[in-house]
Amino acid sequence: EGDQCYYANEDALSPLWKGSRFPLNECISGWVMQQRERAVIYDIYKDDRIPHDAYRPTFVKSLVILPVNQKEPRAAIGVYWARHYSPSDEELNLLQSLADAAAIAMENVDLLTGLEDRVALRTQQLQAANQELEAFSYSVSHDLRAPLRAIDGFTRMLLEDHREELSQEGQNTCQVVIDNSRRMGQLIDDLLTFSRLSRQEIRRESIDMNKMVYTVYHEVTDEERRKRIDFVVEPLCRVQGDGSMIRQVWANLLSNAVKFTATRERARIRISSFREGSMCTYCVDDNGVGFNMKYADKVFAVFQRLHSARDFEGTGVGMAMVQRIINKHGGSVRAEGEVDKGARFFFSLPITPSHDDLSQ
């Protein structure tokens, strides 16, 4: 400790110096650590490195002390004898092994302490980053919405109050502004939801997927649309997951399936699942417009759209949201498709342990 040698522990015939501190240059342990070499002393009273007065009240007559980590000693380990004794090579090797083991243990403590410090620092940095992100989200949510509302509101007023004075082209232009304001508002909502997903904690619960799928399907469709859709849901396995997040996954996937089958005279959407080890994989299969597998890697990327916004509405965030939620649950997502022949979206989640599984 600093310029002192601290006797941390001992197992001796009678008490020696446990808990005591001595200047490094006034004790043999300090000499060993400073010189980076071991001391093998047959008679302590014939060695000038020993503070004889400190040893006279003790039983010690011979000793061996080795540095712990010879290159950069921070400690020493030794053996004392109550008689004059010359240790064998085997005993010295054994003591060296103990010193090496102690050095490794101290290094591990340093690594663990350093790791804990880095984790604490990283946690502080993440907290600061999250606070900045929250502030940015607040700014986006409020500062951007205000001018957006103004644009939408004044354009509607212009269209309503001066419709007769505007040409058809002028009216169409106003409607384009209104539509794009609405799309921009939806994009802001989606981006905020997407950014919050990384910070949102998962609250796992057992989810009845069949019930959730039917509920979400009726939320994203109306009665008129349901008349032209053959919606089939096979028995789905239960899983562990965050109910609100998984509900968002189904909302995005089912909305897409409904949207991209809108051009079909008779739409078909089929929901199924199959078990793979400890995971359950779900599939949303439709007969919609599909997509070219050449661009499959773009399906789950933010702002990447495989279809024109003029043909199909959307912000390009929904599927990225699906991937982030599933990855956060420890699962995976993938997509398959063929142009004009439909698409299949797969995602996997941990299966809820059954009663039999728990009993095993």
Short mmCIF file of C-alpha atoms in Angstrom, two decimals:
data_model
loop_
_atom_site.label_atom_id
_atom_site.label_comp_id
_atom_site.label_asym_id
_atom_site.label_seq_id
_atom_site.Cartn_x
_atom_site.Cartn_y
_atom_site.Cartn_z
CA GLU A 1 0.00 0.00 0.00
CA GLY A 2 1.90 3.03 -1.25
CA ASP A 3 5.33 2.97 0.38
CA GLN A 4 4.28 0.50 3.08
CA CYS A 5 4.10 -3.26 3.26
CA TYR A 6 0.73 -4.42 4.58
CA TYR A 7 0.66 -7.91 6.11
CA ALA A 8 -2.75 -9.02 4.86
CA ASN A 9 -2.97 -12.56 6.26
CA GLU A 10 -1.06 -15.30 8.05
CA ASP A 11 -1.40 -18.87 9.27
CA ALA A 12 1.30 -19.29 11.89
CA LEU A 13 2.21 -21.11 15.11
CA SER A 14 1.66 -17.86 16.99
CA PRO A 15 0.64 -14.34 15.96
CA LEU A 16 3.13 -12.44 13.82
CA TRP A 17 2.18 -9.21 12.01
CA LYS A 18 -1.26 -9.71 10.45
CA GLY A 19 -2.89 -6.30 9.87
CA SER A 20 0.37 -4.42 10.52
CA ARG A 21 2.15 -2.03 8.17
CA PHE A 22 5.89 -1.42 7.84
CA PRO A 23 7.94 0.76 5.48
CA LEU A 24 9.00 -1.25 2.43
CA ASN A 25 12.69 -0.66 3.13
CA GLU A 26 12.40 -1.91 6.73
CA CYS A 27 11.02 -5.43 6.20
CA ILE A 28 12.05 -8.49 4.23
CA SER A 29 8.74 -8.66 2.34
CA GLY A 30 9.32 -5.10 1.16
CA TRP A 31 12.85 -5.99 0.06
CA VAL A 32 11.52 -8.94 -1.97
CA MET A 33 8.97 -6.77 -3.75
CA GLN A 34 11.43 -3.95 -4.41
CA GLN A 35 14.24 -6.23 -5.65
CA ARG A 36 11.89 -8.51 -7.61
CA GLU A 37 13.63 -11.63 -6.31
CA ARG A 38 13.02 -14.24 -3.66
CA ALA A 39 14.74 -14.44 -0.28
CA VAL A 40 15.78 -17.84 1.11
CA ILE A 41 17.25 -17.32 4.62
CA TYR A 42 18.54 -20.22 6.74
CA ASP A 43 19.29 -18.07 9.83
CA ILE A 44 17.43 -14.76 10.04
CA TYR A 45 19.85 -13.40 12.67
CA LYS A 46 22.78 -13.70 10.27
CA ASP A 47 21.11 -11.72 7.48
CA ASP A 48 21.33 -7.93 7.43
CA ARG A 49 18.08 -7.63 5.45
CA ILE A 50 16.10 -8.76 8.49
CA PRO A 51 15.01 -6.22 11.16
CA HIS A 52 16.20 -8.46 14.02
CA ASP A 53 14.43 -6.57 16.81
CA ALA A 54 11.06 -7.14 15.11
CA TYR A 55 11.67 -10.88 14.89
CA ARG A 56 13.07 -11.58 18.39
CA PRO A 57 9.62 -11.82 20.07
CA THR A 58 8.58 -14.42 17.47
CA PHE A 59 9.26 -18.11 16.85
CA VAL A 60 10.84 -17.46 13.45
CA LYS A 61 14.35 -18.75 12.71
CA SER A 62 14.25 -19.48 8.95
CA LEU A 63 12.12 -18.18 6.09
CA VAL A 64 11.47 -18.10 2.36
CA ILE A 65 9.61 -15.20 0.72
CA LEU A 66 8.79 -14.82 -3.00
CA PRO A 67 7.39 -11.86 -4.95
CA VAL A 68 3.91 -12.25 -6.39
CA ASN A 69 4.30 -11.37 -10.09
CA GLN A 70 8.06 -11.01 -10.38
CA LYS A 71 7.96 -8.44 -13.21
CA GLU A 72 5.78 -5.99 -11.32
CA PRO A 73 5.45 -7.23 -7.73
CA ARG A 74 2.52 -5.97 -5.73
CA ALA A 75 2.66 -8.60 -3.01
CA ALA A 76 4.81 -11.32 -1.50
CA ILE A 77 4.12 -14.79 -0.12
CA GLY A 78 6.33 -16.67 2.33
CA VAL A 79 6.90 -19.56 4.72
CA TYR A 80 8.44 -19.32 8.20
CA TRP A 81 10.10 -22.09 10.24
CA ALA A 82 10.63 -22.32 13.99
CA ARG A 83 14.00 -24.02 13.33
CA HIS A 84 16.93 -23.56 11.03
CA TYR A 85 15.79 -25.08 7.76
CA SER A 86 16.86 -25.24 4.10
CA PRO A 87 13.84 -25.86 1.85
CA SER A 88 14.12 -28.39 -0.95
CA ASP A 89 13.74 -27.53 -4.64
CA GLU A 90 10.33 -29.21 -4.57
CA GLU A 91 9.20 -26.99 -1.71
CA LEU A 92 10.50 -23.89 -3.46
CA ASN A 93 8.71 -24.89 -6.67
CA LEU A 94 5.50 -25.42 -4.72
CA LEU A 95 5.82 -21.99 -3.14
CA GLN A 96 6.50 -20.48 -6.57
CA SER A 97 3.31 -22.11 -7.87
CA LEU A 98 1.36 -20.52 -5.01
CA ALA A 99 2.91 -17.14 -5.82
CA ASP A 100 1.98 -17.53 -9.50
CA ALA A 101 -1.58 -18.51 -8.58
CA ALA A 102 -1.85 -15.46 -6.32
CA ALA A 103 -0.58 -13.24 -9.15
CA ILE A 104 -3.25 -14.59 -11.51
CA ALA A 105 -5.93 -14.06 -8.87
CA MET A 106 -4.84 -10.45 -8.34
CA GLU A 107 -4.84 -9.85 -12.10
CA ASN A 108 -8.37 -11.23 -12.31
CA VAL A 109 -9.46 -8.90 -9.52
CA ASP A 110 -7.93 -5.98 -11.43
CA LEU A 111 -9.68 -7.04 -14.63
CA LEU A 112 -13.01 -7.40 -12.84
CA THR A 113 -12.63 -4.05 -11.12
CA GLY A 114 -11.66 -2.42 -14.41
CA LEU A 115 -14.60 -4.07 -16.15
CA GLU A 116 -16.99 -2.85 -13.47
CA ASP A 117 -15.59 0.66 -13.87
CA ARG A 118 -15.99 0.49 -17.64
CA VAL A 119 -19.54 -0.85 -17.28
CA ALA A 120 -20.39 1.98 -14.87
CA LEU A 121 -18.90 4.53 -17.29
CA ARG A 122 -20.70 2.97 -20.23
CA THR A 123 -23.95 3.00 -18.28
CA GLN A 124 -23.52 6.70 -17.56
CA GLN A 125 -22.81 7.36 -21.24
CA LEU A 126 -25.88 5.39 -22.30
CA GLN A 127 -28.03 7.23 -19.79
CA ALA A 128 -26.74 10.54 -21.11
CA ALA A 129 -27.34 9.41 -24.69
CA ASN A 130 -30.87 8.31 -23.81
CA GLN A 131 -31.57 11.66 -22.20
CA GLU A 132 -30.34 13.43 -25.32
CA LEU A 133 -32.46 11.12 -27.46
CA GLU A 134 -35.50 11.80 -25.29
CA ALA A 135 -34.88 15.53 -25.67
CA PHE A 136 -34.56 15.11 -29.43
CA SER A 137 -37.74 13.03 -29.55
CA TYR A 138 -39.56 15.71 -27.58
CA SER A 139 -38.26 18.34 -29.99
CA VAL A 140 -39.33 16.29 -33.01
CA SER A 141 -42.71 15.56 -31.49
CA HIS A 142 -43.50 19.16 -30.60
CA ASP A 143 -41.32 21.54 -32.63
CA LEU A 144 -41.86 19.78 -35.95
CA ARG A 145 -45.55 19.16 -35.43
CA ALA A 146 -46.34 22.84 -34.87
CA PRO A 147 -45.31 24.05 -38.38
CA LEU A 148 -46.74 20.86 -39.86
CA ARG A 149 -50.13 21.58 -38.28
CA ALA A 150 -49.90 25.15 -39.54
CA ILE A 151 -49.19 23.98 -43.09
CA ASP A 152 -52.06 21.52 -42.98
CA GLY A 153 -54.47 23.97 -41.34
CA PHE A 154 -53.82 26.95 -43.61
CA THR A 155 -53.93 24.79 -46.71
CA ARG A 156 -57.31 23.42 -45.67
CA MET A 157 -58.54 26.97 -45.02
CA LEU A 158 -57.29 28.05 -48.44
CA LEU A 159 -59.05 25.13 -50.07
CA GLU A 160 -62.31 25.58 -48.17
CA ASP A 161 -62.55 29.40 -48.28
CA HIS A 162 -61.24 30.00 -51.78
CA ARG A 163 -62.16 26.86 -53.66
CA GLU A 164 -64.16 28.83 -56.27
CA GLU A 165 -61.23 31.15 -56.93
CA LEU A 166 -58.77 28.28 -57.38
CA SER A 167 -58.35 26.43 -60.62
CA GLN A 168 -58.61 22.66 -60.62
CA GLU A 169 -54.83 22.46 -60.67
CA GLY A 170 -54.67 24.78 -57.63
CA GLN A 171 -57.18 22.63 -55.77
CA ASN A 172 -55.21 19.51 -56.63
CA THR A 173 -52.01 21.16 -55.40
CA CYS A 174 -53.65 22.03 -52.07
CA GLN A 175 -54.82 18.46 -51.68
CA VAL A 176 -51.29 17.21 -52.37
CA VAL A 177 -49.98 19.50 -49.60
CA ILE A 178 -52.63 18.20 -47.19
CA ASP A 179 -51.92 14.57 -48.07
CA ASN A 180 -48.18 15.02 -47.66
CA SER A 181 -48.66 16.83 -44.34
CA ARG A 182 -50.64 13.85 -43.14
CA ARG A 183 -47.93 11.47 -44.37
CA MET A 184 -45.25 13.57 -42.65
CA GLY A 185 -47.21 13.41 -39.39
CA GLN A 186 -47.45 9.63 -39.70
CA LEU A 187 -43.73 9.44 -40.44
CA ILE A 188 -42.95 11.44 -37.30
CA ASP A 189 -45.13 9.08 -35.25
CA ASP A 190 -43.43 6.01 -36.74
CA LEU A 191 -39.92 7.39 -36.20
CA LEU A 192 -40.66 8.24 -32.57
CA THR A 193 -42.06 4.76 -31.99
CA PHE A 194 -39.03 3.22 -33.72
CA SER A 195 -36.54 5.23 -31.64
CA ARG A 196 -38.28 4.38 -28.36
CA LEU A 197 -38.14 0.63 -29.06
CA SER A 198 -34.41 0.46 -28.34
CA ARG A 199 -34.94 1.98 -24.89
CA GLN A 200 -38.17 0.22 -23.99
CA GLU A 201 -37.80 -2.67 -21.54
CA ILE A 202 -39.40 -6.00 -22.38
CA ARG A 203 -42.10 -7.18 -19.98
CA ARG A 204 -42.47 -10.84 -20.75
CA GLU A 205 -45.79 -12.58 -20.46
CA SER A 206 -47.50 -15.59 -21.97
CA ILE A 207 -49.22 -14.51 -25.21
CA ASP A 208 -52.24 -16.18 -26.80
CA MET A 209 -51.26 -15.57 -30.41
CA ASN A 210 -54.54 -16.75 -31.97
CA LYS A 211 -56.56 -14.30 -29.90
CA MET A 212 -54.10 -11.47 -30.60
CA VAL A 213 -54.04 -12.12 -34.37
CA TYR A 214 -57.85 -12.06 -34.69
CA THR A 215 -58.09 -8.90 -32.58
CA VAL A 216 -55.44 -7.05 -34.60
CA TYR A 217 -56.93 -8.23 -37.91
CA HIS A 218 -60.31 -6.70 -37.02
CA GLU A 219 -58.56 -3.49 -35.98
CA VAL A 220 -56.71 -3.04 -39.30
CA THR A 221 -59.68 -3.92 -41.49
CA ASP A 222 -63.30 -2.87 -41.77
CA GLU A 223 -66.30 -5.05 -42.51
CA GLU A 224 -66.31 -4.16 -46.22
CA ARG A 225 -62.67 -5.16 -46.67
CA ARG A 226 -63.09 -8.41 -44.75
CA LYS A 227 -65.75 -9.50 -47.27
CA ARG A 228 -63.10 -9.83 -50.00
CA ILE A 229 -60.40 -11.45 -47.85
CA ASP A 230 -60.05 -15.18 -47.14
CA PHE A 231 -58.41 -14.92 -43.74
CA VAL A 232 -57.17 -18.24 -42.34
CA VAL A 233 -55.45 -18.66 -38.98
CA GLU A 234 -54.06 -22.06 -38.03
CA PRO A 235 -53.60 -22.98 -34.35
CA LEU A 236 -50.63 -20.90 -33.17
CA CYS A 237 -48.26 -21.82 -30.34
CA ARG A 238 -48.09 -19.60 -27.28
CA VAL A 239 -44.89 -17.67 -26.63
CA GLN A 240 -43.17 -15.49 -24.06
CA GLY A 241 -42.91 -11.85 -25.03
CA ASP A 242 -43.96 -8.26 -24.47
CA GLY A 243 -47.64 -8.13 -25.38
CA SER A 244 -47.70 -4.51 -26.58
CA MET A 245 -44.59 -4.96 -28.72
CA ILE A 246 -45.77 -8.21 -30.32
CA ARG A 247 -49.13 -6.59 -30.98
CA GLN A 248 -47.25 -3.91 -32.94
CA VAL A 249 -45.53 -6.66 -34.97
CA TRP A 250 -48.87 -8.21 -35.95
CA ALA A 251 -50.37 -4.80 -36.70
CA ASN A 252 -47.56 -3.97 -39.13
CA LEU A 253 -47.51 -7.40 -40.79
CA LEU A 254 -51.28 -7.71 -41.15
CA SER A 255 -51.64 -4.12 -42.36
CA ASN A 256 -49.05 -4.85 -45.03
CA ALA A 257 -50.78 -8.07 -46.04
CA VAL A 258 -54.13 -6.28 -46.36
CA LYS A 259 -52.55 -3.36 -48.23
CA PHE A 260 -50.60 -5.41 -50.75
CA THR A 261 -53.53 -7.73 -51.53
CA ALA A 262 -55.88 -4.80 -52.16
CA THR A 263 -55.47 -5.17 -55.93
CA ARG A 264 -56.60 -8.81 -55.86
CA GLU A 265 -60.18 -9.69 -56.72
CA ARG A 266 -60.06 -12.24 -53.92
CA ALA A 267 -57.36 -11.72 -51.31
CA ARG A 268 -55.88 -14.58 -49.32
CA ILE A 269 -54.01 -14.15 -46.03
CA ARG A 270 -52.90 -17.20 -44.08
CA ILE A 271 -51.28 -17.21 -40.62
CA SER A 272 -49.43 -20.31 -39.43
CA SER A 273 -46.65 -21.36 -37.07
CA PHE A 274 -44.22 -24.21 -36.59
CA ARG A 275 -41.87 -25.19 -33.81
CA GLU A 276 -38.07 -25.19 -34.16
CA GLY A 277 -36.41 -26.35 -30.95
CA SER A 278 -37.10 -23.78 -28.23
CA MET A 279 -38.45 -21.24 -30.73
CA CYS A 280 -41.75 -20.86 -32.55
CA THR A 281 -41.68 -19.42 -36.05
CA TYR A 282 -44.75 -17.60 -37.36
CA CYS A 283 -45.58 -17.04 -41.01
CA VAL A 284 -47.80 -14.43 -42.66
CA ASP A 285 -48.52 -15.67 -46.18
CA ASP A 286 -50.49 -13.62 -48.75
CA ASN A 287 -51.27 -13.63 -52.46
CA GLY A 288 -50.51 -9.93 -52.95
CA VAL A 289 -48.18 -8.13 -55.32
CA GLY A 290 -45.08 -9.72 -53.74
CA PHE A 291 -41.57 -8.42 -54.35
CA ASN A 292 -38.32 -9.30 -56.11
CA MET A 293 -36.07 -11.43 -53.85
CA LYS A 294 -33.13 -9.50 -55.27
CA TYR A 295 -34.14 -6.69 -52.91
CA ALA A 296 -35.05 -8.85 -49.91
CA ASP A 297 -32.28 -7.30 -47.79
CA LYS A 298 -34.05 -3.92 -48.05
CA VAL A 299 -37.38 -5.15 -46.69
CA PHE A 300 -36.49 -4.48 -43.03
CA ALA A 301 -34.38 -1.34 -43.57
CA VAL A 302 -35.66 2.08 -42.48
CA PHE A 303 -37.10 4.20 -45.32
CA GLN A 304 -36.52 1.40 -47.84
CA ARG A 305 -39.65 0.81 -49.90
CA LEU A 306 -40.00 -1.85 -52.60
CA HIS A 307 -43.16 -0.29 -54.03
CA SER A 308 -44.03 3.21 -55.11
CA ALA A 309 -45.71 5.47 -52.53
CA ARG A 310 -48.21 6.41 -55.27
CA ASP A 311 -49.36 2.79 -55.49
CA PHE A 312 -49.18 1.83 -51.80
CA GLU A 313 -49.13 4.18 -48.83
CA GLY A 314 -46.52 3.83 -46.10
CA THR A 315 -43.56 5.49 -44.41
CA GLY A 316 -40.95 2.76 -44.83
CA VAL A 317 -40.55 2.32 -41.06
CA GLY A 318 -43.04 -0.44 -40.24
CA MET A 319 -40.93 -3.47 -41.21
CA ALA A 320 -37.83 -1.99 -39.56
CA MET A 321 -39.95 -1.74 -36.43
CA VAL A 322 -40.89 -5.42 -36.75
CA GLN A 323 -37.25 -6.45 -37.01
CA ARG A 324 -36.18 -4.35 -34.03
CA ILE A 325 -38.94 -5.77 -31.82
CA ILE A 326 -38.21 -9.38 -32.77
CA ASN A 327 -34.45 -8.95 -32.39
CA LYS A 328 -35.04 -7.38 -28.99
CA HIS A 329 -36.90 -10.57 -28.02
CA GLY A 330 -33.99 -12.74 -29.14
CA GLY A 331 -35.70 -13.88 -32.32
CA SER A 332 -35.15 -13.36 -36.03
CA VAL A 333 -37.10 -12.23 -39.09
CA ARG A 334 -36.94 -12.99 -42.78
CA ALA A 335 -39.03 -12.47 -45.90
CA GLU A 336 -39.71 -14.40 -49.08
CA GLY A 337 -41.56 -13.16 -52.13
CA GLU A 338 -42.12 -13.34 -55.84
CA VAL A 339 -43.36 -10.53 -58.03
CA ASP A 340 -47.13 -10.72 -58.48
CA LYS A 341 -47.27 -14.03 -56.61
CA GLY A 342 -47.41 -12.94 -53.00
CA ALA A 343 -45.07 -12.72 -50.04
CA ARG A 344 -44.28 -14.62 -46.85
CA PHE A 345 -42.93 -13.01 -43.71
CA PHE A 346 -41.44 -15.13 -40.93
CA PHE A 347 -40.51 -14.23 -37.36
CA SER A 348 -39.46 -16.40 -34.41
CA LEU A 349 -39.99 -16.02 -30.66
CA PRO A 350 -39.24 -18.12 -27.54
CA ILE A 351 -41.91 -20.71 -26.82
CA THR A 352 -43.79 -20.67 -23.54
CA PRO A 353 -42.60 -23.64 -21.42
CA SER A 354 -45.35 -26.23 -21.04
CA HIS A 355 -46.29 -27.86 -17.77
CA ASP A 356 -44.44 -31.00 -18.87
CA ASP A 357 -41.35 -28.96 -19.71
CA LEU A 358 -41.41 -27.35 -16.28
CA SER A 359 -41.85 -30.71 -14.51
CA GLN A 360 -38.80 -32.07 -16.33
#
